[in-house]
XYZ file of N, CA and C in Angstrom:
513
model
N -12.286 1.179 13.345
C -12.265 1.072 11.903
C -11.137 0.128 11.507
N -11.423 -0.820 10.638
C -10.448 -1.793 10.151
C -10.192 -1.533 8.668
N -8.938 -1.197 8.353
C -8.551 -0.771 7.012
C -7.454 -1.690 6.491
N -7.507 -1.989 5.190
C -6.436 -2.704 4.515
C -5.860 -1.779 3.457
N -4.526 -1.625 3.463
C -3.829 -0.874 2.419
C -3.132 -1.879 1.513
N -3.479 -1.848 0.247
C -2.917 -2.758 -0.746
C -1.983 -1.989 -1.672
N -0.963 -2.658 -2.168
C -0.032 -2.037 -3.106
C 1.312 -2.722 -3.025
N 2.132 -2.455 -4.007
C 3.459 -3.057 -4.087
C 4.353 -2.542 -2.953
N 5.378 -3.319 -2.598
C 6.352 -2.810 -1.634
C 6.930 -1.491 -2.153
N 6.941 -0.481 -1.313
C 7.472 0.824 -1.694
C 6.461 1.758 -2.324
N 5.207 1.329 -2.427
C 4.186 2.181 -3.039
C 3.812 3.361 -2.151
N 4.066 3.251 -0.852
C 3.714 4.330 0.064
C 2.656 3.926 1.075
N 2.419 2.635 1.216
C 1.414 2.167 2.168
C 1.754 2.601 3.589
N 3.016 2.474 3.971
C 3.429 2.845 5.321
C 3.245 4.323 5.592
N 3.551 5.140 4.614
C 3.371 6.590 4.753
C 1.897 6.927 4.933
N 1.059 6.331 4.115
C -0.384 6.587 4.235
C -0.923 6.027 5.549
N -0.406 4.867 5.967
C -0.843 4.270 7.235
C -0.532 5.207 8.403
N 0.643 5.819 8.403
C 1.002 6.746 9.484
C 0.009 7.903 9.567
N -0.412 8.394 8.428
C -1.391 9.492 8.400
C -2.738 9.029 8.941
N -3.151 7.832 8.532
C -4.432 7.302 9.005
C -4.402 6.986 10.499
N -3.278 6.485 10.987
C -3.133 6.220 12.425
C -3.283 7.525 13.201
N -2.668 8.580 12.701
C -2.774 9.885 13.370
C -4.220 10.373 13.389
N -4.960 10.127 12.317
C -6.350 10.580 12.235
C -7.312 9.715 13.049
N -7.094 8.391 13.050
C -8.075 7.480 13.647
C -7.615 6.801 14.938
N -6.325 6.877 15.255
C -5.830 6.296 16.495
C -5.930 4.779 16.572
N -5.789 4.112 15.436
C -5.853 2.652 15.403
C -4.442 2.078 15.257
N -4.313 0.778 15.434
C -3.009 0.114 15.345
C -2.556 0.014 13.892
N -1.269 0.254 13.668
C -0.663 0.079 12.343
C 0.034 -1.278 12.356
N -0.432 -2.190 11.517
C 0.142 -3.533 11.460
C 0.778 -3.722 10.088
N 2.088 -3.631 10.066
C 2.865 -3.788 8.842
C 3.518 -5.158 8.844
N 3.250 -5.954 7.829
C 3.872 -7.272 7.780
C 5.387 -7.146 7.685
N 5.872 -6.149 6.972
C 7.315 -5.947 6.887
C 7.920 -5.674 8.254
N 7.265 -4.796 9.030
C 7.753 -4.494 10.381
C 7.686 -5.720 11.280
N 6.593 -6.493 11.165
C 6.456 -7.703 11.976
C 7.562 -8.700 11.651
N 7.845 -8.864 10.366
C 8.885 -9.807 9.960
C 10.265 -9.341 10.412
N 10.560 -8.052 10.230
C 11.867 -7.539 10.666
C 12.033 -7.667 12.176
N 10.967 -7.440 12.932
C 11.032 -7.588 14.391
C 11.288 -9.050 14.768
N 10.656 -9.985 14.058
C 10.866 -11.412 14.334
C 12.298 -11.818 14.009
N 12.857 -11.267 12.925
C 14.250 -11.551 12.565
C 15.183 -10.991 13.639
N 14.933 -9.748 14.046
C 15.783 -9.102 15.058
C 15.738 -9.869 16.384
N 14.550 -10.368 16.742
C 14.391 -11.121 17.990
C 14.929 -12.548 17.880
N 15.288 -12.960 16.660
C 15.768 -14.315 16.398
C 14.766 -15.374 16.844
N 13.482 -15.042 16.681
C 12.446 -16.020 16.997
C 12.494 -17.127 15.955
N 11.796 -18.216 16.229
C 11.783 -19.323 15.270
C 11.272 -18.841 13.911
N 10.200 -18.061 13.927
C 9.651 -17.501 12.696
C 10.667 -16.570 12.041
N 11.331 -15.760 12.844
C 12.310 -14.820 12.321
C 13.467 -15.504 11.615
N 13.942 -16.585 12.202
C 15.045 -17.338 11.590
C 14.592 -17.919 10.252
N 13.383 -18.465 10.206
C 12.857 -19.021 8.958
C 12.672 -17.923 7.913
N 12.109 -16.789 8.340
C 11.817 -15.688 7.418
C 13.088 -15.050 6.863
N 14.125 -14.975 7.674
C 15.360 -14.285 7.278
C 15.949 -14.837 5.991
N 15.948 -16.128 5.846
C 16.498 -16.725 4.630
C 15.766 -16.258 3.381
N 14.460 -16.203 3.455
C 13.665 -15.732 2.318
C 13.920 -14.252 2.060
N 13.917 -13.458 3.126
C 14.086 -12.016 2.998
C 15.461 -11.682 2.431
N 16.502 -12.350 2.918
C 17.859 -12.088 2.441
C 18.015 -12.415 0.962
N 17.242 -13.384 0.482
C 17.295 -13.770 -0.929
C 16.361 -12.925 -1.792
N 15.658 -11.968 -1.160
C 14.730 -11.129 -1.916
C 13.469 -11.856 -2.322
N 13.169 -12.939 -1.613
C 11.968 -13.721 -1.915
C 10.860 -13.361 -0.932
N 9.642 -13.691 -1.320
C 8.520 -13.490 -0.415
C 8.541 -14.563 0.670
N 8.232 -14.160 1.883
C 8.126 -15.105 2.985
C 6.853 -15.921 2.751
N 6.895 -17.244 2.927
C 5.720 -18.084 2.663
C 4.489 -17.644 3.465
N 3.341 -17.824 2.839
C 2.072 -17.412 3.448
C 1.874 -17.971 4.851
N 2.199 -19.236 5.069
C 1.939 -19.854 6.370
C 2.632 -19.090 7.496
N 3.836 -18.582 7.231
C 4.561 -17.824 8.246
C 3.933 -16.452 8.464
N 3.618 -15.778 7.371
C 3.051 -14.426 7.461
C 1.667 -14.462 8.101
N 0.846 -15.414 7.713
C -0.513 -15.523 8.255
C -0.468 -15.725 9.769
N 0.405 -16.610 10.227
C 0.523 -16.846 11.662
C 0.935 -15.593 12.416
N 1.867 -14.860 11.870
C 2.336 -13.626 12.491
C 1.227 -12.579 12.576
N 0.498 -12.414 11.487
C -0.577 -11.414 11.455
C -1.710 -11.793 12.403
N -2.095 -13.055 12.416
C -3.160 -13.493 13.333
C -2.774 -13.208 14.778
N -1.534 -13.516 15.114
C -1.057 -13.262 16.475
C -1.135 -11.771 16.805
N -0.713 -10.931 15.853
C -0.715 -9.474 16.085
C -2.135 -8.924 16.196
N -3.060 -9.445 15.407
C -4.449 -8.978 15.462
C -5.102 -9.293 16.802
N -4.569 -10.261 17.530
C -5.108 -10.623 18.837
C -4.657 -9.712 19.968
N -3.740 -8.803 19.699
C -3.263 -7.897 20.745
C -4.286 -6.793 21.006
N -4.294 -6.289 22.231
C -5.319 -5.344 22.685
C -5.496 -4.129 21.778
N -4.396 -3.500 21.350
C -4.535 -2.273 20.563
C -5.217 -2.522 19.222
N -5.054 -3.716 18.655
C -5.674 -4.034 17.369
C -7.168 -4.315 17.514
N -7.603 -4.624 18.703
C -9.036 -4.899 18.914
C -9.867 -3.631 18.801
N -9.223 -2.479 18.949
C -9.917 -1.181 18.822
C -9.972 -0.704 17.377
N -9.293 -1.418 16.497
C -9.222 -1.038 15.092
C -7.795 -1.142 14.613
N -7.614 -1.293 13.296
C -6.274 -1.481 12.764
C -6.187 -1.066 11.312
N -4.955 -0.870 10.893
C -4.627 -0.680 9.486
C -3.647 -1.783 9.126
N -4.040 -2.654 8.214
C -3.155 -3.703 7.722
C -2.372 -3.143 6.536
N -1.060 -3.190 6.644
C -0.166 -2.624 5.642
C 0.660 -3.764 5.053
N 0.315 -4.169 3.839
C 1.054 -5.254 3.195
C 0.433 -6.624 3.383
N -0.761 -6.670 3.930
C -1.474 -7.933 4.132
C -2.958 -7.661 4.002
N -3.681 -8.439 3.245
C -3.250 -9.612 2.498
C -2.534 -9.221 1.211
N -1.586 -10.039 0.820
C -0.796 -9.815 -0.387
C -1.337 -10.648 -1.547
N -2.086 -11.701 -1.231
C -2.594 -12.592 -2.277
C -3.917 -13.206 -1.814
N -4.523 -14.001 -2.681
C -5.824 -14.600 -2.398
C -5.783 -15.527 -1.185
N -4.741 -16.336 -1.062
C -4.650 -17.252 0.083
C -4.626 -16.481 1.403
N -3.901 -15.384 1.438
C -3.854 -14.579 2.661
C -5.214 -13.930 2.929
N -5.898 -13.478 1.885
C -7.223 -12.877 2.053
C -8.222 -13.906 2.574
N -8.144 -15.126 2.059
C -9.020 -16.205 2.520
C -8.742 -16.513 3.991
N -7.466 -16.545 4.370
C -7.100 -16.810 5.767
C -7.620 -15.708 6.687
N -7.567 -14.478 6.240
C -8.074 -13.345 7.027
C -9.580 -13.486 7.217
N -10.276 -13.833 6.149
C -11.724 -14.023 6.220
C -12.067 -15.206 7.117
N -11.329 -16.307 6.980
C -11.581 -17.503 7.790
C -11.353 -17.233 9.278
N -10.489 -16.277 9.587
C -10.227 -15.917 10.982
C -11.321 -15.012 11.541
N -12.294 -14.652 10.689
C -13.408 -13.829 11.137
C -13.084 -12.353 11.270
N -12.057 -11.900 10.575
C -11.654 -10.501 10.645
C -12.531 -9.688 9.692
N -13.256 -8.724 10.244
C -14.116 -7.858 9.444
C -13.341 -6.618 9.009
N -13.507 -6.240 7.756
C -12.847 -5.051 7.219
C -13.884 -3.999 6.871
N -13.521 -2.734 7.090
C -14.415 -1.638 6.734
C -14.092 -1.060 5.366
N -12.803 -1.055 5.014
C -12.411 -0.474 3.731
C -11.061 -1.047 3.292
N -10.888 -1.154 1.980
C -9.609 -1.544 1.384
C -9.216 -0.452 0.401
N -7.979 0.013 0.508
C -7.474 1.069 -0.362
C -6.260 0.568 -1.129
N -6.220 0.857 -2.442
C -5.089 0.483 -3.272
C -4.195 1.701 -3.469
N -2.908 1.555 -3.133
C -1.910 2.593 -3.393
C -1.146 2.116 -4.625
N -1.408 2.741 -5.775
C -0.879 2.289 -7.053
C 0.183 3.267 -7.547
N 1.412 2.782 -7.747
C 2.540 3.613 -8.150
C 3.296 2.907 -9.270
N 3.821 3.681 -10.216
C 4.577 3.110 -11.336
C 5.798 2.325 -10.833
N 6.110 1.194 -11.481
C 7.220 0.347 -11.025
C 8.565 1.073 -10.864
N 8.925 1.937 -11.808
C 10.225 2.606 -11.706
C 10.247 3.596 -10.540
N 9.118 4.190 -10.226
C 9.042 5.088 -9.070
C 9.341 4.294 -7.794
N 8.808 3.087 -7.733
C 9.045 2.230 -6.562
C 10.526 1.881 -6.438
N 11.160 1.481 -7.537
C 12.585 1.147 -7.499
C 13.394 2.356 -7.051
N 13.108 3.523 -7.632
C 13.841 4.744 -7.265
C 13.625 5.093 -5.800
N 12.394 5.007 -5.360
C 12.042 5.374 -3.984
C 12.725 4.449 -2.973
N 12.592 3.133 -3.185
C 13.151 2.186 -2.219
C 14.675 2.165 -2.223
N 15.286 2.294 -3.398
C 16.749 2.222 -3.449
C 17.399 3.460 -2.852
N 16.626 4.512 -2.647
C 17.181 5.703 -1.995
C 16.768 5.790 -0.520
N 16.114 4.765 -0.016
C 15.642 4.758 1.372
C 16.739 4.259 2.304
N 16.814 4.866 3.476
C 17.720 4.423 4.530
C 16.908 4.215 5.800
N 17.351 3.263 6.629
C 16.627 2.875 7.837
C 17.552 3.006 9.039
N 16.999 3.466 10.164
C 17.776 3.600 11.390
C 17.958 2.233 12.041
N 19.190 1.902 12.387
C 19.467 0.621 13.046
C 18.845 0.546 14.434
N 18.657 1.701 15.079
C 18.169 1.710 16.458
C 16.650 1.731 16.566
N 15.992 2.637 15.840
C 14.544 2.791 16.033
C 13.707 2.406 14.823
N 14.347 2.102 13.672
C 13.606 1.672 12.495
C 13.042 2.784 11.640
N 13.283 4.041 12.007
C 12.789 5.180 11.232
C 13.369 5.135 9.816
N 12.584 5.512 8.813
C 13.089 5.544 7.445
C 13.170 6.973 6.952
N 14.204 7.229 6.137
C 14.430 8.557 5.567
C 15.142 8.379 4.232
N 15.385 9.488 3.549
C 16.092 9.458 2.277
C 17.570 9.192 2.450
N 18.245 8.940 1.325
C 19.660 8.582 1.338
C 20.543 9.685 1.899
N 20.082 10.923 1.898
C 20.894 12.042 2.384
C 21.043 12.044 3.903
N 20.217 11.290 4.606
C 20.266 11.284 6.070
C 21.464 10.475 6.556
N 22.416 11.159 7.209
C 23.581 10.477 7.773
C 23.265 9.867 9.136
N 22.426 10.586 9.883
C 22.021 10.120 11.213
C 20.504 10.198 11.289
N 19.921 9.350 12.104
C 18.474 9.317 12.246
C 17.966 10.632 12.815
N 17.013 11.273 12.145
C 16.464 12.525 12.672
C 15.626 12.325 13.935
N 15.210 11.088 14.201
C 14.396 10.815 15.379
C 15.255 10.539 16.614
N 16.271 9.646 16.466
C 17.034 9.231 17.654
C 18.543 9.422 17.533
N 19.019 9.834 16.347
C 20.447 10.043 16.155
C 21.209 8.774 15.790
N 20.498 7.649 15.628
C 21.137 6.375 15.321
C 21.718 6.317 13.924
N 22.446 5.236 13.651
C 23.080 5.023 12.350
C 22.037 4.657 11.298
N 22.113 5.289 10.147
C 21.233 4.979 9.030
C 21.955 4.011 8.093
N 21.230 3.029 7.552
C 21.827 2.064 6.634
C 20.815 1.695 5.561
N 21.307 1.078 4.480
C 20.429 0.591 3.419
C 20.157 -0.885 3.653
N 18.875 -1.219 3.824
C 18.507 -2.621 4.001
C 18.811 -3.391 2.724
N 19.130 -4.682 2.881
C 19.411 -5.527 1.721
C 18.231 -5.559 0.757
N 17.005 -5.519 1.300
C 15.836 -5.595 0.418
C 15.488 -4.246 -0.215
N 16.327 -3.219 0.000
C 16.152 -1.922 -0.658
C 17.170 -1.705 -1.779
N 17.819 -2.750 -2.211
C 18.750 -2.653 -3.337
C 17.956 -2.913 -4.629
N 18.270 -2.180 -5.711
C 17.460 -2.274 -6.936
C 17.197 -3.689 -7.427
N 18.216 -4.562 -7.414
C 18.006 -5.926 -7.933
C 17.047 -6.721 -7.046
N 17.105 -6.490 -5.736
C 16.200 -7.182 -4.813
C 14.776 -6.646 -4.970
N 14.658 -5.348 -5.158
C 13.340 -4.727 -5.348
C 12.663 -5.317 -6.581
N 13.410 -5.429 -7.657
C 12.839 -5.991 -8.889
C 12.437 -7.456 -8.702
N 13.251 -8.228 -7.976
C 12.910 -9.646 -7.712
C 11.612 -9.731 -6.910
N 11.474 -8.883 -5.884
C 10.253 -8.885 -5.066
C 9.045 -8.473 -5.906
N 9.214 -7.459 -6.733
C 8.119 -7.003 -7.595
C 7.692 -8.125 -8.528
N 8.672 -8.806 -9.122
C 8.342 -9.897 -10.040
C 7.684 -11.057 -9.302
N 8.137 -11.342 -8.086
C 7.521 -12.408 -7.292
C 6.088 -12.056 -6.955
N 5.815 -10.782 -6.645
C 4.449 -10.340 -6.367
C 3.555 -10.537 -7.581
N 4.122 -10.324 -8.753
C 3.338 -10.439 -9.990
C 3.286 -11.872 -10.501
N 3.979 -12.788 -9.798
C 3.969 -14.189 -10.202
C 4.871 -14.489 -11.377
N 5.824 -13.566 -11.645
C 6.755 -13.775 -12.753
C 8.113 -14.222 -12.195
N 8.856 -15.008 -12.955
C 10.211 -15.358 -12.492
C 11.102 -14.125 -12.559
N 12.038 -14.031 -11.643
C 12.977 -12.911 -11.631
C 13.934 -13.040 -12.806
N 14.402 -11.910 -13.376
C 15.338 -11.961 -14.520
C 16.687 -12.505 -14.100
């Protein structure tokens, strides 16, 4: 089964994807996770993406499309997948279609903008394993690693990303 989860950053796509992965046993492909992994690995794509991410801007389609196509070619994705955060716009959807990727269902996770800001600004991420939890977590409940607030989880960055998604200039 090939599923696309659509919605704003912080809407809960990743949470819903985890539930669907548990039910269907398919690959979870998160563009955010792919980009963060590329940045951590200091790959050519990661270095290019980091500048955009640090500024709270969207990573250009050409970079994201290449990353997703590469990931869809891996063995686990051939059995089925959940795309989380892709496609984000018409150009990405056209690229997915042009690559011959068939989808079974698309689901929209729709959440009020202020809920997203509140949710993301209180999120913390483990430096070691990437697990996310609320701000109250001092240590990762999964591996015991250090929890930190990502730069893109700060309220001003969240609003810039939301406005960029909507095609509006940031305030």
